[in-house]
Coordinates of C-alpha atoms in Angstrom, one line a residue:
Chain A
M26 CA 127.4 -15.0 90.8
A27 CA 127.4 -11.4 92.0
D28 CA 125.6 -10.5 95.4
V29 CA 121.9 -10.1 95.6
T30 CA 120.9 -6.6 94.5
L31 CA 117.3 -4.8 94.2
A32 CA 116.3 -4.1 90.5
V33 CA 113.5 -2.9 88.7
G34 CA 112.5 -5.2 85.8
N35 CA 113.0 -3.0 83.0
E36 CA 116.5 -2.2 84.3
A37 CA 117.3 -5.6 85.1
I38 CA 116.8 -6.7 81.6
A39 CA 119.1 -3.9 80.3
E40 CA 121.9 -4.8 82.8
A41 CA 121.5 -8.4 81.9
A42 CA 121.7 -7.8 78.2
I43 CA 124.8 -5.7 78.6
R44 CA 126.4 -8.6 80.8
A45 CA 125.3 -11.0 77.9
G46 CA 127.5 -9.1 75.4
C47 CA 124.8 -6.7 74.0
R48 CA 126.5 -3.5 72.8
Y49 CA 123.9 -2.0 70.5
F50 CA 120.6 -0.5 71.5
F51 CA 118.0 1.2 69.3
G52 CA 114.7 2.2 70.6
Y53 CA 111.7 4.8 70.8
P54 CA 110.2 5.8 74.2
I55 CA 106.9 4.4 75.2
T56 CA 105.4 3.7 78.5
P57 CA 105.7 1.4 80.6
Q58 CA 109.2 0.5 79.5
N59 CA 111.3 3.7 79.4
E60 CA 113.5 2.6 82.2
L61 CA 115.2 0.1 79.8
P62 CA 116.4 2.5 77.2
E63 CA 117.1 5.2 79.8
Y64 CA 119.4 2.7 81.5
M65 CA 120.9 1.6 78.2
S66 CA 121.6 5.3 77.2
K67 CA 123.7 5.8 80.4
R68 CA 125.4 2.3 80.7
L69 CA 126.1 1.3 77.0
P70 CA 128.7 3.9 76.4
E71 CA 130.4 2.9 79.6
V72 CA 131.1 -0.4 78.2
G73 CA 132.0 0.8 74.6
G74 CA 128.4 0.2 73.2
V75 CA 126.1 2.3 71.3
F76 CA 122.6 3.9 72.2
V77 CA 120.7 5.5 69.6
Q78 CA 117.1 6.9 70.2
A79 CA 115.6 6.4 66.7
E80 CA 112.7 8.6 65.4
S81 CA 110.2 5.9 65.4
E82 CA 109.7 2.3 66.4
V83 CA 110.0 1.6 62.7
A84 CA 113.4 3.1 62.3
A85 CA 114.6 1.6 65.5
I86 CA 113.9 -1.9 64.2
N87 CA 115.6 -1.2 61.1
M88 CA 118.7 0.1 62.7
V89 CA 118.6 -3.2 64.7
F90 CA 118.4 -5.0 61.3
G91 CA 121.5 -3.1 60.2
A92 CA 123.5 -3.6 63.2
S93 CA 122.8 -7.4 63.2
A94 CA 123.5 -7.6 59.5
A95 CA 126.8 -6.0 60.4
G96 CA 127.4 -8.8 63.1
G97 CA 126.5 -6.6 66.4
R98 CA 124.8 -8.2 69.3
V99 CA 121.9 -5.9 69.4
M100 CA 118.5 -5.4 71.2
T101 CA 115.5 -3.3 71.0
S102 CA 112.5 -2.7 73.5
S103 CA 109.0 -1.5 73.3
S104 CA 105.4 -1.6 74.4
S105 CA 102.5 -3.0 72.5
P106 CA 101.7 -0.1 70.3
G107 CA 105.3 0.4 69.5
V108 CA 105.9 -3.4 68.9
S109 CA 103.1 -3.1 66.5
L110 CA 105.1 -0.8 64.5
K111 CA 108.2 -2.9 64.7
Q112 CA 106.5 -5.8 63.1
E113 CA 107.4 -4.8 59.5
G114 CA 111.1 -4.9 60.7
I115 CA 110.7 -8.3 62.5
S116 CA 109.3 -10.0 59.3
Y117 CA 112.2 -8.8 57.4
M118 CA 114.8 -10.0 60.1
V119 CA 113.3 -13.4 60.1
G120 CA 113.4 -13.5 56.2
A121 CA 116.9 -12.5 56.3
E122 CA 117.6 -14.7 59.2
L123 CA 119.1 -12.0 61.5
P124 CA 119.5 -12.4 65.4
C125 CA 118.2 -9.9 67.7
V126 CA 116.4 -9.8 70.9
I127 CA 113.0 -7.7 71.3
V128 CA 111.6 -6.8 74.6
N129 CA 107.8 -6.1 74.8
M130 CA 106.5 -4.9 77.9
M131 CA 102.9 -5.3 77.1
R132 CA 100.3 -2.7 78.0
A133 CA 96.5 -2.6 77.3
G134 CA 95.0 -2.1 74.0
P135 CA 93.7 -2.0 71.2
G136 CA 95.0 1.1 69.6
L137 CA 96.7 3.5 71.8
G138 CA 95.0 1.8 74.8
G139 CA 96.4 2.5 78.1
I140 CA 99.5 2.1 80.1
Q141 CA 98.6 -0.6 82.7
P142 CA 99.9 -4.1 82.2
A143 CA 98.1 -6.5 79.8
Q144 CA 98.8 -9.9 78.0
S145 CA 96.9 -9.0 74.8
D146 CA 99.8 -9.2 72.4
Y147 CA 100.0 -13.1 72.7
Y148 CA 98.7 -13.7 69.3
Q149 CA 100.9 -11.0 67.8
A150 CA 103.9 -12.4 69.5
T151 CA 103.3 -16.2 69.0
R152 CA 101.8 -16.1 65.4
G153 CA 104.5 -14.2 63.7
G154 CA 102.9 -10.7 64.0
G155 CA 104.3 -9.2 60.9
H156 CA 103.6 -10.5 57.3
G157 CA 104.8 -13.7 55.9
D158 CA 104.8 -17.3 57.6
Y159 CA 107.2 -17.2 60.5
R160 CA 107.8 -17.7 64.2
C161 CA 109.8 -16.2 67.0
L162 CA 111.0 -17.8 70.2
V163 CA 108.9 -16.1 72.9
Y164 CA 110.0 -16.2 76.4
A165 CA 107.4 -15.1 79.1
P166 CA 109.4 -14.4 82.4
A167 CA 107.2 -14.3 85.7
S168 CA 110.0 -12.5 87.9
V169 CA 112.8 -10.1 87.8
Q170 CA 115.4 -12.9 88.3
E171 CA 113.8 -14.8 85.5
M172 CA 113.8 -11.7 83.2
V173 CA 117.6 -11.6 83.8
D174 CA 118.2 -15.1 83.2
L175 CA 115.8 -15.4 80.0
T176 CA 117.8 -12.2 78.7
G177 CA 121.1 -13.9 78.6
L178 CA 119.5 -17.1 77.2
S179 CA 117.6 -15.0 74.5
F180 CA 120.8 -13.7 73.1
Q181 CA 122.4 -17.1 73.0
K182 CA 119.3 -18.6 71.3
A183 CA 119.1 -15.7 68.7
D184 CA 122.6 -16.3 67.6
E185 CA 122.0 -20.1 67.6
Y186 CA 118.9 -20.0 65.3
R187 CA 119.8 -16.7 63.6
N188 CA 116.3 -15.5 64.5
P189 CA 114.9 -12.7 66.5
V190 CA 113.9 -13.7 69.9
I191 CA 111.0 -11.9 72.0
I192 CA 110.8 -11.4 75.8
L193 CA 107.1 -10.9 76.3
G194 CA 106.7 -9.2 79.7
D195 CA 104.1 -6.6 80.9
G196 CA 104.0 -3.3 82.4
M197 CA 103.7 -4.9 85.9
L198 CA 106.9 -6.9 85.4
G199 CA 108.7 -4.0 84.0
Q200 CA 107.9 -1.9 86.8
M201 CA 108.3 -4.2 89.6
M202 CA 111.4 -4.4 91.9
E203 CA 112.8 -7.6 93.3
P204 CA 116.0 -9.0 94.7
V205 CA 118.2 -10.3 91.8
Q206 CA 121.5 -12.0 91.0
F207 CA 123.2 -10.8 87.7
P208 CA 125.6 -13.1 86.1
E209 CA 129.2 -12.1 85.2
M210 CA 129.9 -10.1 82.4
V211 CA 130.3 -12.3 79.3
Q212 CA 133.7 -11.5 77.5
G213 CA 132.9 -13.8 74.6
P214 CA 133.9 -15.4 72.2
F215 CA 130.6 -15.1 70.5
P216 CA 129.6 -17.5 67.8
E217 CA 131.2 -16.6 64.4
K218 CA 128.9 -14.8 61.9
P219 CA 130.4 -15.8 58.6
W220 CA 127.2 -14.3 56.9
A221 CA 127.4 -10.9 58.5
T222 CA 128.3 -8.0 55.9
T223 CA 131.5 -6.7 57.5
G224 CA 133.1 -5.7 54.1
R225 CA 134.7 -8.1 51.7
K226 CA 138.0 -7.7 52.8
G227 CA 139.4 -9.5 49.8
G228 CA 136.9 -12.3 50.3
P229 CA 133.5 -13.0 48.3
Q230 CA 130.7 -10.6 48.5
R231 CA 128.2 -11.0 51.4
V232 CA 124.6 -10.3 50.9
V233 CA 121.8 -9.8 53.5
T234 CA 118.5 -10.1 51.9
S235 CA 114.8 -11.2 52.4
I236 CA 113.8 -10.9 48.5
N237 CA 113.6 -13.9 46.5
L238 CA 111.4 -13.7 43.4
Q239 CA 111.6 -17.3 42.2
P240 CA 108.8 -19.2 43.9
D241 CA 110.5 -22.5 44.0
E242 CA 113.7 -20.9 45.6
L243 CA 111.5 -19.0 48.3
Y244 CA 109.5 -22.2 49.0
Q245 CA 112.7 -23.9 49.7
H246 CA 113.8 -20.9 52.1
N247 CA 110.4 -21.2 53.8
L248 CA 111.2 -25.1 54.3
K249 CA 114.5 -24.2 55.7
L250 CA 112.9 -21.6 58.2
Q251 CA 110.2 -24.2 59.1
A252 CA 112.9 -26.8 59.8
K253 CA 114.2 -24.3 62.2
Y254 CA 111.1 -23.8 63.8
D255 CA 110.8 -27.7 64.3
D256 CA 114.0 -27.6 65.9
M257 CA 112.9 -25.0 68.3
K258 CA 109.7 -26.9 68.9
N259 CA 111.7 -30.1 69.9
R260 CA 114.6 -28.4 71.8
E261 CA 113.4 -24.9 73.3
T262 CA 110.1 -25.8 74.9
R263 CA 110.1 -24.6 78.6
S264 CA 107.6 -24.6 81.4
E265 CA 107.0 -24.9 85.0
V266 CA 104.5 -27.2 86.8
W267 CA 103.6 -25.8 90.1
G268 CA 102.1 -28.3 92.9
P269 CA 101.8 -32.1 92.7
R270 CA 101.4 -34.1 89.6
D271 CA 98.1 -35.7 90.5
A272 CA 95.9 -32.5 90.5
E273 CA 92.8 -32.6 88.6
I274 CA 92.3 -29.0 87.8
Y275 CA 95.0 -27.2 86.1
V276 CA 95.2 -23.4 85.8
V277 CA 97.4 -22.3 82.9
A278 CA 99.0 -18.8 83.2
Y279 CA 102.1 -17.1 82.2
G280 CA 104.1 -14.2 83.4
T281 CA 102.6 -11.7 85.9
M282 CA 99.1 -13.6 85.8
A283 CA 101.0 -16.9 86.7
R284 CA 102.2 -15.2 90.0
I285 CA 98.6 -14.2 90.9
C286 CA 97.2 -17.5 90.0
Q287 CA 99.8 -19.3 92.2
A288 CA 98.3 -17.5 95.3
A289 CA 94.6 -18.6 94.2
V290 CA 95.8 -22.2 93.5
G291 CA 97.3 -22.3 97.0
R292 CA 94.2 -21.2 98.5
A293 CA 92.0 -23.6 96.4
R294 CA 94.2 -26.6 97.7
E295 CA 93.7 -25.5 101.1
E296 CA 90.0 -25.9 100.3
G297 CA 90.7 -29.4 99.2
I298 CA 90.5 -28.7 95.6
P299 CA 92.9 -30.8 93.8
C300 CA 94.5 -28.0 91.8
G301 CA 97.7 -27.3 90.1
L302 CA 99.2 -24.5 88.1
V303 CA 101.1 -24.8 84.6
R304 CA 103.1 -21.9 83.7
P305 CA 104.4 -21.7 80.1
I306 CA 107.9 -20.3 80.0
T307 CA 107.9 -20.4 76.2
L308 CA 104.9 -19.3 74.6
W309 CA 106.1 -20.1 71.2
P310 CA 106.8 -23.0 71.2
F311 CA 103.8 -23.6 73.4
P312 CA 104.5 -26.5 75.9
D313 CA 101.7 -28.5 74.7
K314 CA 103.4 -31.9 75.8
I315 CA 103.5 -30.8 79.2
L316 CA 99.6 -30.4 79.3
E317 CA 99.1 -33.7 77.5
G318 CA 101.3 -35.5 80.1
L319 CA 99.3 -34.5 83.3
P320 CA 98.1 -38.1 84.4
C321 CA 95.0 -36.8 86.5
A322 CA 94.0 -33.7 84.8
R323 CA 90.3 -33.4 84.2
A324 CA 89.8 -29.8 83.4
F325 CA 92.0 -26.9 82.7
L326 CA 91.5 -23.0 83.4
A327 CA 93.3 -20.5 81.4
V328 CA 93.8 -17.3 83.1
E329 CA 95.1 -14.3 81.0
M330 CA 95.2 -10.4 81.1
S331 CA 93.3 -10.6 77.6
M332 CA 90.0 -11.7 76.4
G333 CA 91.3 -15.0 75.6
Q334 CA 94.4 -15.8 73.4
M335 CA 96.6 -18.3 75.2
V336 CA 93.4 -20.4 75.7
D337 CA 93.5 -21.4 72.0
D338 CA 96.9 -23.0 72.5
V339 CA 95.8 -24.7 75.6
R340 CA 92.6 -26.0 73.7
L341 CA 94.9 -27.3 70.9
A342 CA 97.3 -29.0 73.4
V343 CA 94.4 -30.6 75.4
C344 CA 92.7 -31.5 72.0
G345 CA 89.2 -32.1 73.4
K346 CA 90.4 -34.6 76.1
A347 CA 89.1 -32.4 78.9
P348 CA 87.1 -29.3 79.3
V349 CA 89.1 -25.8 78.9
H350 CA 87.7 -22.9 80.7
F351 CA 88.6 -19.5 80.5
F352 CA 89.0 -16.5 82.8
G353 CA 90.5 -13.2 81.6
R354 CA 90.4 -9.4 82.1
A355 CA 91.6 -6.9 79.7
G356 CA 92.0 -3.0 79.4
G357 CA 94.8 -2.9 82.2
V358 CA 92.6 -4.7 84.7
V359 CA 94.5 -7.2 86.7
P360 CA 92.5 -10.3 88.1
K361 CA 92.8 -10.6 91.7
P362 CA 93.6 -14.0 93.5
G363 CA 89.8 -14.2 94.9
E364 CA 88.5 -13.8 91.6
I365 CA 90.5 -16.6 90.2
L366 CA 89.8 -18.8 93.1
E367 CA 86.1 -18.4 92.5
E368 CA 86.6 -19.5 88.8
I369 CA 88.6 -22.6 90.2
R370 CA 85.6 -23.5 92.5
K371 CA 83.4 -23.1 89.5
V372 CA 85.4 -25.6 87.7
A373 CA 85.5 -27.7 90.5
R374 CA 81.8 -27.9 90.8
S375 CA 81.5 -28.6 87.2
L376 CA 83.4 -31.7 87.8
E377 CA 81.2 -32.6 90.7
G378 CA 79.6 -36.1 90.5
G379 CA 82.6 -37.4 88.5
G380 CA 84.9 -38.0 91.5
L381 CA 85.8 -34.6 92.6
D382 CA 84.5 -33.3 96.0
G383 CA 85.5 -29.7 95.8
Chain B
M14 CA 147.1 -1.2 21.7
D15 CA 146.7 0.1 25.1
K16 CA 143.3 -0.5 26.8
V17 CA 141.9 2.8 27.7
F18 CA 138.3 1.9 28.9
S19 CA 136.9 -1.0 30.6
R20 CA 134.4 -2.2 33.1
P21 CA 135.2 -1.1 36.8
R22 CA 136.2 -4.4 38.7
S23 CA 133.3 -3.8 41.2
I24 CA 130.7 -3.9 38.2
K25 CA 130.1 -7.7 37.9
D26 CA 130.2 -9.3 34.6
T27 CA 126.6 -10.0 34.1
L28 CA 123.5 -9.2 32.5
M29 CA 121.4 -6.3 34.0
H30 CA 117.7 -6.6 34.4
Y31 CA 117.1 -2.9 34.1
C32 CA 115.2 -1.8 30.8
P33 CA 116.9 -0.5 27.9
G34 CA 117.9 3.1 28.4
C35 CA 117.4 3.2 32.2
T36 CA 120.0 5.3 33.8
H37 CA 120.6 3.0 36.9
G38 CA 123.6 1.5 34.9
I39 CA 125.2 4.7 34.8
V40 CA 124.9 5.4 38.5
H41 CA 126.1 2.0 39.4
R42 CA 129.2 2.5 37.3
L43 CA 129.8 5.8 38.9
I44 CA 129.7 4.4 42.5
A45 CA 131.9 1.6 41.4
E46 CA 134.6 3.9 39.9
A47 CA 134.4 6.2 43.0
V48 CA 134.7 3.2 45.4
E49 CA 137.4 1.7 43.5
D50 CA 139.4 4.7 43.0
M51 CA 139.3 5.5 46.6
G52 CA 140.5 2.0 47.5
L53 CA 137.4 1.3 49.6
E54 CA 136.2 -2.0 47.8
D55 CA 136.9 -4.1 50.6
T56 CA 135.2 -1.9 53.2
T57 CA 132.1 -0.5 51.6
I58 CA 128.7 -1.7 52.5
G59 CA 125.8 -0.9 50.4
I60 CA 122.2 -0.8 51.3
A61 CA 119.9 -1.8 48.4
P62 CA 116.4 -0.1 48.3
V63 CA 113.1 -1.7 47.4
G64 CA 112.3 -0.7 43.8
C65 CA 114.1 -1.4 40.5
A66 CA 117.5 -1.2 42.2
V67 CA 116.5 -4.0 44.7
F68 CA 119.1 -6.3 43.1
A69 CA 121.9 -3.6 42.9
Y70 CA 124.0 -6.2 44.8
N71 CA 123.8 -8.6 41.6
Y72 CA 125.8 -6.0 39.6
L73 CA 128.0 -4.3 42.4
D74 CA 130.6 -6.5 43.9
F75 CA 130.5 -5.1 47.6
D76 CA 128.9 -6.3 50.7
F77 CA 125.3 -5.4 50.5
I78 CA 122.2 -5.4 52.6
Q79 CA 118.8 -5.2 51.1
A80 CA 116.5 -3.1 53.2
A81 CA 112.6 -2.6 53.7
H82 CA 110.9 0.2 51.7
G83 CA 112.4 3.6 52.8
R84 CA 114.2 2.2 55.7
A85 CA 117.7 2.2 54.2
P86 CA 118.9 5.2 56.2
A87 CA 117.8 3.3 59.4
V88 CA 119.7 0.2 58.3
A89 CA 122.7 2.2 57.3
T90 CA 122.6 3.7 60.7
G91 CA 122.6 0.5 62.4
V92 CA 125.6 -0.8 60.2
K93 CA 127.7 2.4 60.6
R94 CA 127.4 2.4 64.3
V95 CA 128.6 -1.3 64.4
L96 CA 131.2 -0.5 61.9
P97 CA 132.4 3.2 62.0
E98 CA 135.4 2.6 60.0
H99 CA 133.6 1.1 57.1
T100 CA 132.0 3.1 54.2
V101 CA 128.2 2.8 54.2
F102 CA 125.9 4.1 51.5
T103 CA 122.2 3.8 50.6
Y104 CA 121.1 3.6 47.0
Q105 CA 117.6 4.8 47.2
G106 CA 114.9 5.9 44.6
D107 CA 112.5 8.9 44.8
G108 CA 109.5 6.6 46.2
D109 CA 111.7 4.8 48.6
L110 CA 113.3 8.0 49.9
A111 CA 110.9 10.8 49.5
A112 CA 107.6 9.0 50.3
I113 CA 107.7 6.2 52.6
G114 CA 111.1 6.9 53.9
T115 CA 110.9 10.5 54.4
A116 CA 111.1 10.2 58.3
E117 CA 114.0 8.0 57.9
I118 CA 116.1 10.2 55.5
V119 CA 115.3 13.3 57.3
H120 CA 116.5 11.8 60.7
A121 CA 119.6 10.2 59.3
A122 CA 120.6 13.6 58.0
M123 CA 119.5 15.3 61.2
R124 CA 121.7 13.0 63.2
G125 CA 124.6 13.8 60.8
E126 CA 124.9 10.0 60.4
N127 CA 128.1 9.5 58.8
I128 CA 126.8 7.7 55.8
T129 CA 126.4 8.7 52.0
V130 CA 123.2 8.5 50.2
I131 CA 122.8 8.0 46.5
F132 CA 119.4 9.3 45.6
V133 CA 118.1 8.6 41.9
N134 CA 115.3 10.9 41.3
N135 CA 113.2 9.8 38.1
A136 CA 110.1 11.3 39.2
I137 CA 107.9 8.1 39.4
Y138 CA 107.6 4.7 40.8
G139 CA 109.5 2.6 38.6
M140 CA 109.3 -1.3 39.7
T141 CA 105.4 -0.9 40.7
G142 CA 104.5 0.3 37.3
G143 CA 104.8 4.0 37.1
Q144 CA 102.5 5.6 39.7
M145 CA 102.9 9.0 40.9
A146 CA 106.0 9.8 43.2
P147 CA 106.3 12.7 45.6
T148 CA 108.7 14.0 43.0
T149 CA 106.4 13.6 40.0
L150 CA 106.1 17.2 38.3
V151 CA 102.8 19.1 38.4
G152 CA 101.2 18.1 35.1
Q153 CA 103.2 14.8 34.7
R154 CA 101.1 11.8 33.9
S155 CA 101.3 8.6 35.8
T156 CA 99.2 5.6 36.4
T157 CA 97.6 7.3 39.7
C158 CA 97.3 10.7 38.0
Q159 CA 96.4 9.9 34.6
K160 CA 95.4 13.4 33.5
G161 CA 98.6 14.7 35.0
R162 CA 99.6 15.6 38.6
E163 CA 97.1 18.2 40.0
A164 CA 98.7 20.3 42.8
K165 CA 95.3 20.6 44.4
V166 CA 94.8 16.9 44.7
S167 CA 98.1 15.6 45.2
G168 CA 100.4 18.5 46.4
Y169 CA 103.8 19.7 45.0
P170 CA 106.9 17.9 44.3
I171 CA 109.4 17.5 47.1
R172 CA 112.8 19.1 46.6
V173 CA 114.7 16.8 48.7
S174 CA 118.2 18.4 48.1
E175 CA 117.0 21.9 49.1
M176 CA 115.1 20.2 52.1
L177 CA 117.8 18.2 53.5
S178 CA 120.4 21.0 53.0
Q179 CA 118.7 23.0 55.8
L180 CA 119.8 20.5 58.3
D181 CA 122.8 21.0 60.5
G182 CA 123.8 17.3 60.3
A183 CA 124.1 17.4 56.6
C184 CA 127.7 18.2 55.3
Y185 CA 127.4 17.8 51.7
I186 CA 124.3 17.8 49.3
E187 CA 124.6 18.0 45.7
R188 CA 122.0 17.5 42.7
V189 CA 123.6 16.1 39.5
A190 CA 121.9 14.6 36.4
C191 CA 122.9 11.8 34.1
D192 CA 121.5 13.0 30.7
T193 CA 124.8 14.2 29.0
P194 CA 128.4 13.1 29.0
A195 CA 129.4 16.4 31.0
H196 CA 126.5 15.8 33.4
V197 CA 127.9 12.1 33.9
R198 CA 131.4 13.2 34.6
A199 CA 130.0 15.9 37.2
A200 CA 128.0 13.2 38.8
G201 CA 130.9 11.0 39.2
K202 CA 133.0 13.9 40.7
A203 CA 130.0 14.6 43.4
I204 CA 129.7 11.0 44.2
R205 CA 133.5 10.9 44.9
K206 CA 133.0 14.0 47.1
A207 CA 130.3 12.5 49.1
F208 CA 132.6 9.5 49.8
S209 CA 135.3 11.5 50.8
A210 CA 133.1 13.5 53.3
Q211 CA 132.1 10.0 54.9
V212 CA 135.7 8.9 54.9
E213 CA 136.8 12.4 56.7
E214 CA 133.8 11.7 59.1
R215 CA 132.1 15.0 58.3
G216 CA 128.5 13.7 58.8
F217 CA 125.6 13.0 56.2
S218 CA 126.3 13.3 52.5
M219 CA 123.9 12.9 49.6
V220 CA 124.1 13.0 46.0
E221 CA 120.7 13.4 44.2
V222 CA 120.7 12.2 40.5
V223 CA 118.1 13.3 38.3
A224 CA 117.5 10.4 36.1
T225 CA 115.2 8.8 33.4
C226 CA 112.5 5.9 33.5
S227 CA 111.9 5.9 29.7
T228 CA 109.6 2.7 30.4
N229 CA 107.2 4.3 32.7
W230 CA 107.5 7.9 31.0
G231 CA 106.3 6.1 27.8
M232 CA 109.1 7.5 25.8
N233 CA 112.1 6.0 23.8
P234 CA 115.4 6.5 25.7
Q235 CA 116.5 9.6 23.7
E236 CA 113.2 11.2 24.1
A237 CA 113.5 10.6 28.0
L238 CA 116.8 12.4 28.1
V239 CA 115.3 15.5 26.2
W240 CA 112.4 15.4 28.6
L241 CA 114.6 15.3 31.6
K242 CA 116.4 18.2 30.4
E243 CA 113.3 20.4 29.2
N244 CA 111.1 19.3 32.3
M245 CA 113.1 18.0 35.3
L246 CA 116.0 20.3 35.4
P247 CA 114.1 23.4 35.6
A248 CA 112.1 21.8 38.6
Y249 CA 115.1 20.3 40.0
P250 CA 118.4 22.8 39.3
L251 CA 121.6 21.0 39.6
G252 CA 124.3 22.4 41.8
V253 CA 125.9 22.1 45.2
Y254 CA 123.4 22.8 48.0
K255 CA 125.6 22.3 50.8
S256 CA 129.3 21.7 51.4
W257 CA 130.9 21.1 54.6
K258 CA 133.1 24.4 54.0
D259 CA 129.7 26.1 54.8
A260 CA 128.5 23.6 57.2
G261 CA 129.8 25.5 60.3
S262 CA 131.8 22.7 61.4

């Protein structure tokens, strides 16, 4: 490990990607993630890589498609409206089983929305987003260091599963400056890509495609993809539980929101409310088993910078065994610890008479 | 007896799905011949479009990538940036290139992306069943302009070769046709020249092939060739629109 340095989130991801072996970046400017492509435009040529500013997000993701098909370790980044435009290409990449890393530094929507942080692309990221029936691994870092760590992991997992991996941050994480340790530059060897279209070189033809007009064959392809997603569910789920395991109320939050909730949960505990925090690190697959396995949990409170999206996954995980409450703000409004504490108190009061003395 | 004519090695020995009289087969053959003659078979990567030629890789024995509608030039850009020593070409129809993929083709040419585009212009959407394309002639009938294309409603045909030849990044643009043996020979020559432009790293090259779609034009193959000559060639004049000698490079 190198020394600790101060880094801005967006730039930290870019540097981490380069150290993970990424040599190709295609993107289109959009606030609040511009520091990432700007950094790449300077740094990639220094390490023999390629940066291209595309004419649109649509073109950018299709450049990623081509670079990945040709065997390159490749990345793109954008923010919410731009990621909407990339959805076509993401669906094609999943269909053609092409690895890549896609960063979404979410901003408020819908439409052009605003440029302040939000978490309202959760459905889009975790439900496929584009057309077809597919999933991507979705990582939700909560600090600059974790963005660095998950970027390296994302490239590994993209290759391992031959699938796009999404890093879902938000404008606040992207702009945040924190101390960080970067890993050493990875020199390879990287996994072989016997499927990549690198020219026949006397061997058999290789074809990268997502079309299959035979329903039975396409169904088999979908079953194969589904098996891959099942594998991800079994092996890739990550989360963090903050606080003791005997809490009765669990706040569930990810990314920036989880850090703010941490402060609120700490204050609630000081007030004697038996409260904890579950932080999903993978949003897909969602860490539902963690929620099922909390022995004393009597109520959950999902807190999001959206009007309620992840809360659906919390409800599915809890499966009616405990009440699931929701608190959210949208439009770029970031909930404050005091507001969340008040929500925790409300949940505690709702449990009064059932053993809680909050 | 000496064998004087045979199938190029890079054309697979298989039945094509194209309609009888379709000129995709001719264009495929010209590409195979050019790539073979230049010794590029093992280092050429094709980008197949959406539309009738979506399965081009079933006939052309190179590495192939199938792109989303209109995105072939962006996909080719990604490939070429990873494999700059390889020969990368897109194969695109007029709906693909001149409608949904207008941005991608203009910007690939603008960047001087060192790729070759084979643009097959038959003035109609083929695979989706004969709808109006940006290249459909004024007055020409299609399933979405059943009384003939009206300029007031749908605008005018896009002349892609003329348009792209204005861009500094384009080094070679030629429009050819495949209606007569002489035109087919000239088309083959143009495709070779376009690939050689790429091998010499001169920038973006494109050959527009004026082609037929007898099925969706509602004609037999021979009528279609006559219609091409009488209607399309006046609207889409053949010739070299740009060559690197005058590209200022």
